[in-house]
CSV table of C-alpha atoms in Angstrom, one decimal:
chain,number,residue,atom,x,y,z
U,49,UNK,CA,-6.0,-5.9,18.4
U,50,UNK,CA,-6.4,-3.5,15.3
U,51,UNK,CA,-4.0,-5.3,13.5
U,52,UNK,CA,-5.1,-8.3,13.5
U,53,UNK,CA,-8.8,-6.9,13.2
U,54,UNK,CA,-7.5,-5.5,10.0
U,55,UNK,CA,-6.3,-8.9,8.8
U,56,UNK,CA,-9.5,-10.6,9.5
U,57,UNK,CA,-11.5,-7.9,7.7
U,58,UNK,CA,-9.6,-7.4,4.3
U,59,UNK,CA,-10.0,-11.3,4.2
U,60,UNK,CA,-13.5,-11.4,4.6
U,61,UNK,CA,-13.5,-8.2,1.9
U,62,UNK,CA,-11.0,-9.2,-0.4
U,63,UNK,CA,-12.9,-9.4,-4.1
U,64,UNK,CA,-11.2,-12.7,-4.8
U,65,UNK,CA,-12.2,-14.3,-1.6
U,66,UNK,CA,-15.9,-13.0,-2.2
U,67,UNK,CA,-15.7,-14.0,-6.0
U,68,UNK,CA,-14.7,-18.0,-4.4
U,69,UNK,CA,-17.0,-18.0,-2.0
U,70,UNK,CA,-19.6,-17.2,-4.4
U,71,UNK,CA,-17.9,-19.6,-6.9
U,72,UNK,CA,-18.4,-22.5,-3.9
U,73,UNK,CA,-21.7,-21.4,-3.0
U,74,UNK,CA,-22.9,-22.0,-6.4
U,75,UNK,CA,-21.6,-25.4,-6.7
U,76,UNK,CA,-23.4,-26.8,-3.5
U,77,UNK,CA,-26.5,-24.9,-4.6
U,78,UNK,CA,-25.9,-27.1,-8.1
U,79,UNK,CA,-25.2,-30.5,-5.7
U,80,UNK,CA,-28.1,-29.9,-3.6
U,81,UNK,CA,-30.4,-28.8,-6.5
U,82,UNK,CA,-31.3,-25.5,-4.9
U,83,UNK,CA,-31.7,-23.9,-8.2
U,84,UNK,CA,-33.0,-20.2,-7.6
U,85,UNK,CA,-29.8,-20.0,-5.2
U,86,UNK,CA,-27.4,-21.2,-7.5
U,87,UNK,CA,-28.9,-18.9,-10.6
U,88,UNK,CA,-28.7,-15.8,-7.7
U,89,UNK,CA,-24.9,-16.6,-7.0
U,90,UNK,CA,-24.0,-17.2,-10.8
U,91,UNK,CA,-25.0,-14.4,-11.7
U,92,UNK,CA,-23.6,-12.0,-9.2
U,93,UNK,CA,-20.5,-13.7,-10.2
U,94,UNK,CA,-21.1,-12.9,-13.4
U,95,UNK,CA,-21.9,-9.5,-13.0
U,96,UNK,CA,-18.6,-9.0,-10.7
U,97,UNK,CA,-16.4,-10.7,-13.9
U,98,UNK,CA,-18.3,-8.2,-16.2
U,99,UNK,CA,-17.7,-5.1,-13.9
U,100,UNK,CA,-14.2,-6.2,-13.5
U,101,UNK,CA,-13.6,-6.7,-17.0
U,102,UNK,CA,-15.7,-4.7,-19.4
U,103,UNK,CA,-16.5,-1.5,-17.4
U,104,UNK,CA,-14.1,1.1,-16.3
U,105,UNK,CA,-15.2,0.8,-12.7
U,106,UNK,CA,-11.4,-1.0,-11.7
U,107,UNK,CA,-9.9,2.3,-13.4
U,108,UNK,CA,-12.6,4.5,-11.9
U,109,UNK,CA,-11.8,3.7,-8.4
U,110,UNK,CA,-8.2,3.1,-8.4
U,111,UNK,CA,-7.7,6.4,-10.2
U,112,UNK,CA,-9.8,8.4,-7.7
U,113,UNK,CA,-7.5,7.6,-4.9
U,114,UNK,CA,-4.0,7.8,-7.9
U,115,UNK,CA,-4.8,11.0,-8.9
U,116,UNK,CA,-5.4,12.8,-5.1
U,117,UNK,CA,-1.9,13.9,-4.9
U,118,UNK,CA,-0.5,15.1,-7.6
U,119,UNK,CA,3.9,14.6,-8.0
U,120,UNK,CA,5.5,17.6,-6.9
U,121,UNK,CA,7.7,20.2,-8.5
U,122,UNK,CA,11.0,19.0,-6.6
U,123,UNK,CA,12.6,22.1,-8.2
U,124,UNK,CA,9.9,24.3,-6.5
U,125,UNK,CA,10.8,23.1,-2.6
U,126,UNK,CA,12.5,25.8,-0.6
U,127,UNK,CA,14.6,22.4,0.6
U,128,UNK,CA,14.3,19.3,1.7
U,129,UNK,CA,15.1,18.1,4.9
U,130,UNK,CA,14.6,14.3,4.4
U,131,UNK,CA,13.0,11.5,3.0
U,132,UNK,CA,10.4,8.7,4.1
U,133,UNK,CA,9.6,5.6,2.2
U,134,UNK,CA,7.5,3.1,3.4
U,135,UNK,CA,7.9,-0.3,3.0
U,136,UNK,CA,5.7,-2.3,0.9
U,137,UNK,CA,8.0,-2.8,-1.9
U,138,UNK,CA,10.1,-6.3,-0.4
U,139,UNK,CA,8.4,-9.6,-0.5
U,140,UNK,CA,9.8,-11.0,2.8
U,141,UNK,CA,9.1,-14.2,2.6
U,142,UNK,CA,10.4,-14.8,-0.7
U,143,UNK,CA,13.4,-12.8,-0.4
U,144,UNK,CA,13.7,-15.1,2.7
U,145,UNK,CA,13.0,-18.3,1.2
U,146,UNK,CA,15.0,-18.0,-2.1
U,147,UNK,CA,18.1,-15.9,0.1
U,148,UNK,CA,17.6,-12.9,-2.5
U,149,UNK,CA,16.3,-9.7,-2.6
U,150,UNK,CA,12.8,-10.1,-4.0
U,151,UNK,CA,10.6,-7.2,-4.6
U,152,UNK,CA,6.9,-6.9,-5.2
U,153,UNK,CA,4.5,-4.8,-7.8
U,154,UNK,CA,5.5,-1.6,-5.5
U,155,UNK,CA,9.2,-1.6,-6.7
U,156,UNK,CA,9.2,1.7,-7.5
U,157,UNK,CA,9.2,2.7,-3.6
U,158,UNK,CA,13.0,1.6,-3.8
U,159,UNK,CA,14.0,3.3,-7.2
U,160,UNK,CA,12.7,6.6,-5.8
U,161,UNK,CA,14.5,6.3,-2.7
U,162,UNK,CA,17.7,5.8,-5.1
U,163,UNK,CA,17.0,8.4,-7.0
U,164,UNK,CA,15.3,10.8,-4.2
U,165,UNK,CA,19.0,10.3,-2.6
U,166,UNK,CA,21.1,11.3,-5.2
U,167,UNK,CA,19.3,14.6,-5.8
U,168,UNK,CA,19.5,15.4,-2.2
U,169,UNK,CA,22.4,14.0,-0.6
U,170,UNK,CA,22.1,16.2,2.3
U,171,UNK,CA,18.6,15.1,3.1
U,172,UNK,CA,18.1,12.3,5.8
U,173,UNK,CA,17.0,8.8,4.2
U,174,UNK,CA,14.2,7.1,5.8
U,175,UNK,CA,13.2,3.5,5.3
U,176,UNK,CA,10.0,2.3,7.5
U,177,UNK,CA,8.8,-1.5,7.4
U,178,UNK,CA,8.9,-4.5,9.4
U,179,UNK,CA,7.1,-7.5,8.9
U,180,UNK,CA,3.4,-7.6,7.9
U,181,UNK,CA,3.1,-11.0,8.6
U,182,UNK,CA,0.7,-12.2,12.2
U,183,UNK,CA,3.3,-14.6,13.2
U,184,UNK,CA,7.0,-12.4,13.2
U,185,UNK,CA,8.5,-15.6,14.8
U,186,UNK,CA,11.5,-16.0,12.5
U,187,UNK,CA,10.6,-13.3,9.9
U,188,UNK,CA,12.7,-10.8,8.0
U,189,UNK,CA,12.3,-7.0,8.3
U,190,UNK,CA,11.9,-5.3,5.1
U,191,UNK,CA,14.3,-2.4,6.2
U,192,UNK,CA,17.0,-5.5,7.0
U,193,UNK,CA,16.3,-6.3,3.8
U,194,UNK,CA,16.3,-3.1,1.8
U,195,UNK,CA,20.0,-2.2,3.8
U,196,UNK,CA,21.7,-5.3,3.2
U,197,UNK,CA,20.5,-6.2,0.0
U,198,UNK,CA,19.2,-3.2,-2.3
U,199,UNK,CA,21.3,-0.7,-0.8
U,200,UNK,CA,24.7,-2.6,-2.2
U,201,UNK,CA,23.3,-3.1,-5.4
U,202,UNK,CA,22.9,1.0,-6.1
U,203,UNK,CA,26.1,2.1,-4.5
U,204,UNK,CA,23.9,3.6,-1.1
U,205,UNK,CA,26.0,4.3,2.3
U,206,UNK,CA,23.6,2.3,4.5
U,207,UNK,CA,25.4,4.3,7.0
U,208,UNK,CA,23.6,7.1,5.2
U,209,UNK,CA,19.8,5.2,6.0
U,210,UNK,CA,17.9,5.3,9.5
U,211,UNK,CA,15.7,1.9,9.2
U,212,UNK,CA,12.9,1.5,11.4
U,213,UNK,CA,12.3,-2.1,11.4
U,214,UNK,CA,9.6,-3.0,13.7
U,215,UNK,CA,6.4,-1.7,12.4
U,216,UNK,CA,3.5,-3.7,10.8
U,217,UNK,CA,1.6,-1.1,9.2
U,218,UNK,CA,0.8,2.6,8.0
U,219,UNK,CA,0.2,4.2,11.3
U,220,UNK,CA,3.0,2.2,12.7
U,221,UNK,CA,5.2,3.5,10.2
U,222,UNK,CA,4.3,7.2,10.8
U,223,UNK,CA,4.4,7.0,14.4
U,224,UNK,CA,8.1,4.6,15.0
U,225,UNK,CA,9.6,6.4,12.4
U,226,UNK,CA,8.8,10.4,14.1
U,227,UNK,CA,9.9,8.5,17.4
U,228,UNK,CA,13.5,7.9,15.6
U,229,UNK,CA,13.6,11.3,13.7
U,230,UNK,CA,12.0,13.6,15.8
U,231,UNK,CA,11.0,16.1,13.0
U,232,UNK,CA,11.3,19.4,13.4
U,233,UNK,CA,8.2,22.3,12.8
U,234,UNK,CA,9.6,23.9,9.1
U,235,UNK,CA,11.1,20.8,8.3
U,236,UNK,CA,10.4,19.4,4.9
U,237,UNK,CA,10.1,16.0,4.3
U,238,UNK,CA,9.2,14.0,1.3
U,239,UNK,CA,6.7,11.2,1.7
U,240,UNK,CA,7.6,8.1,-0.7
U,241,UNK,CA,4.1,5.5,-1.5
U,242,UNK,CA,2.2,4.1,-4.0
U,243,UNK,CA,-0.2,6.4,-5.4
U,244,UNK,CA,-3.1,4.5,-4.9
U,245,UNK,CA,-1.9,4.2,-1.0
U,246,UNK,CA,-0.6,8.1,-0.8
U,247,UNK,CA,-4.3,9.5,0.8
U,248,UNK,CA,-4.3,7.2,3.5
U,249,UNK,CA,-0.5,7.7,4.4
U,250,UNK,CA,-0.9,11.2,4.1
U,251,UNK,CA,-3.4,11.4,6.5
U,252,UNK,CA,-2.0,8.5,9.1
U,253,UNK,CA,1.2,11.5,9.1
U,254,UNK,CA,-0.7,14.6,9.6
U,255,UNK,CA,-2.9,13.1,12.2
U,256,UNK,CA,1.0,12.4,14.0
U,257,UNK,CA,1.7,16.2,13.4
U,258,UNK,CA,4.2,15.3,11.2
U,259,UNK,CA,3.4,17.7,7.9
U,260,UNK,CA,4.8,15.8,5.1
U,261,UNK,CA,5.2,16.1,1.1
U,262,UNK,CA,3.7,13.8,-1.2
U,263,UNK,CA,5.7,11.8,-3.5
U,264,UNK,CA,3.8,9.0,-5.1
U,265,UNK,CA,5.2,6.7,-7.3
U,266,UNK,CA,3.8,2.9,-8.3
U,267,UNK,CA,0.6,3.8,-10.3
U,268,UNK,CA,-1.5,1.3,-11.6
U,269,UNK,CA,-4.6,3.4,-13.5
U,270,UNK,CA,-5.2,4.7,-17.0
U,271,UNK,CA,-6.2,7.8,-18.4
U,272,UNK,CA,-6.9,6.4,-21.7
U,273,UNK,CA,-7.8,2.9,-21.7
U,274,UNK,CA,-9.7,1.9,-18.6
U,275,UNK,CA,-12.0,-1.0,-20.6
U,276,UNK,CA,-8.8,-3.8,-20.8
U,277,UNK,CA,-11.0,-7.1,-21.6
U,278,UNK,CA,-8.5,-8.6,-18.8
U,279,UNK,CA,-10.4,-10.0,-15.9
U,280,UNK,CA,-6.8,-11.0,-14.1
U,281,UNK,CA,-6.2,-6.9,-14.6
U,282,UNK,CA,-9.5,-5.7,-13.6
U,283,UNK,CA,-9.2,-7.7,-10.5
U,284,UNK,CA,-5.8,-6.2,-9.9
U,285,UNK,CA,-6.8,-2.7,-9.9
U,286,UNK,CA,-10.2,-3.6,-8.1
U,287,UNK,CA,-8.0,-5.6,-5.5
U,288,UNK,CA,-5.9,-2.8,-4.4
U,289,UNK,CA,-8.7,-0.1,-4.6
U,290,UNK,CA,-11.4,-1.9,-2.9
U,291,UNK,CA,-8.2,-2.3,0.3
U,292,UNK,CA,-7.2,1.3,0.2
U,293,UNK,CA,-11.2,2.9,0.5
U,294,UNK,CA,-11.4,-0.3,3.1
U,295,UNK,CA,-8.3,1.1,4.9
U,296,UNK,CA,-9.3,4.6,4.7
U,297,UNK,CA,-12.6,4.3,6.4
U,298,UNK,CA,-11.5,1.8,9.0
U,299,UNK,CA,-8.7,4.7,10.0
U,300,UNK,CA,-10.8,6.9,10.2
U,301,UNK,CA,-13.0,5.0,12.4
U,302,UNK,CA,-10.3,4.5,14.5
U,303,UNK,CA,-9.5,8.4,14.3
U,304,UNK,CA,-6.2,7.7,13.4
U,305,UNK,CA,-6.9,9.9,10.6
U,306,UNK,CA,-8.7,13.8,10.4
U,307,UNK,CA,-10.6,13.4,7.3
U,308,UNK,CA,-12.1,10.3,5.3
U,309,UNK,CA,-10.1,11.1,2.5
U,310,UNK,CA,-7.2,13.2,2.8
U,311,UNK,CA,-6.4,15.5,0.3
U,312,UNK,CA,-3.8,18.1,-0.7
């Protein structure tokens, strides 16, 4: 039931929904010539496109949750015992449609798990993800995916890979994947997300007892040019903010996380 609460509530929340539903609510107000509702809607909407565009709030608030956990010194780790990466980066219903491997804005989940197991060829190899979709009738996993099409293309044993293939989200990932590899206390294992999705995942794992180190990849903000002119953009970074600070207080609702938002 969470999970498809979750649906139902980023779709209700998603900025671009709101902005078209505002967008609609205009025009009736224009067809049925109630004109102090249709100058309210227009301009909120044009006070969204302006903080989306020419204000550094998209920046702001994709940043905040970017910069919570900073890249580790790899060369400072007493070892590593393994590595997690959660799915995210596989569109499965592309990659299914056009019978190829085809990978979304969070790419870099899968170059760090390439390069992650080349510095460490002794560590375990993790890949978490199933299918996000409502209906799985029929649907790819992302870890089939990642195993029997990204895997051959940069020389990794899949032999080498545990793939958890049946989760739908964060916690699911957190708590499948400790049910397959049954960390140990002392272990040290490297946690492999977007930035902007590293406080929520860092939490969803401690709340599992399973300590993990942060290793975010995929960033999206600016340090030096948050004011773009790009409304596409600002929406962009909005977009995946606005879910993540969703995400985070609905976990912690849930108390499937300790804090609100995590940090180091």
């Amino acid at each position: 039931m969470a999970f498809f609460l979750s649906k139902l509530l980023w779709m209700i929340a998603n900025p671009a929904n709101v902005m078209g539903l505002l967008a609609l609510l205009a025009t009736v107000a224009a067809l049925l010539r109630w004109r102090r509702l249709m100058v309210g809607t227009l301009m909120l909407l044009l006070a969204l496109c302006t903080a989306m565009t020419v204000t550094p709030l998209p920046n702001a608030v994709l940043a905040a949750l970017e910069l919570r956990f900073p890249q580790p010194d790899l060369g400072k780790l007493p070892k590593v015992d393994g590595i997690i990466v959660l799915g995210g980066a596989v569109d499965t219903n592309r990659s299914g449609d056009f019978n190829t491997l085809v990978v979304t804005d969070a790419a870099e989940r899968l170059l760090a798990l390439s390069d992650l197991s080349r510095r460490f060829p002794n560590a375990k190899l993790v890949m978490t993800g199933g299918s996000a979709n409502i209906d799985r009738d029929g649907a790819l996993m992302e870890a089939d995916l990642v195993r029997d099409k990204f895997l051959p293309m940069v020389g990794i044993d899949p032999g080498r890979v545990i793939f958890e293939r049946d989760s739908r989200n964060t916690d699911e990932n957190a708590r499948f994947s400790a049910a397959l590899v049954k960390p140990q206390p002392g272990d040290v294992w490297l946690l492999v997300t977007s930035a902007y999705h590293m406080p929520r995942a860092v939490g969803i794992f401690r709340h599992q007892g399973w300590p993990v180190v942060p290793y975010p990849v995929d960033y999206g903000s600016s340090r030096d040019s948050p004011i773009s002119f790009d409304l596409l953009g600002g929406m962009q970074n909005f977009y995946w903010a606005s879910r993540e600070w969703i995400g985070l207080v609905y976990y912690r609702l849930l108390g499937r996380t300790d804090s609100l938002f995590p940090g180091p």
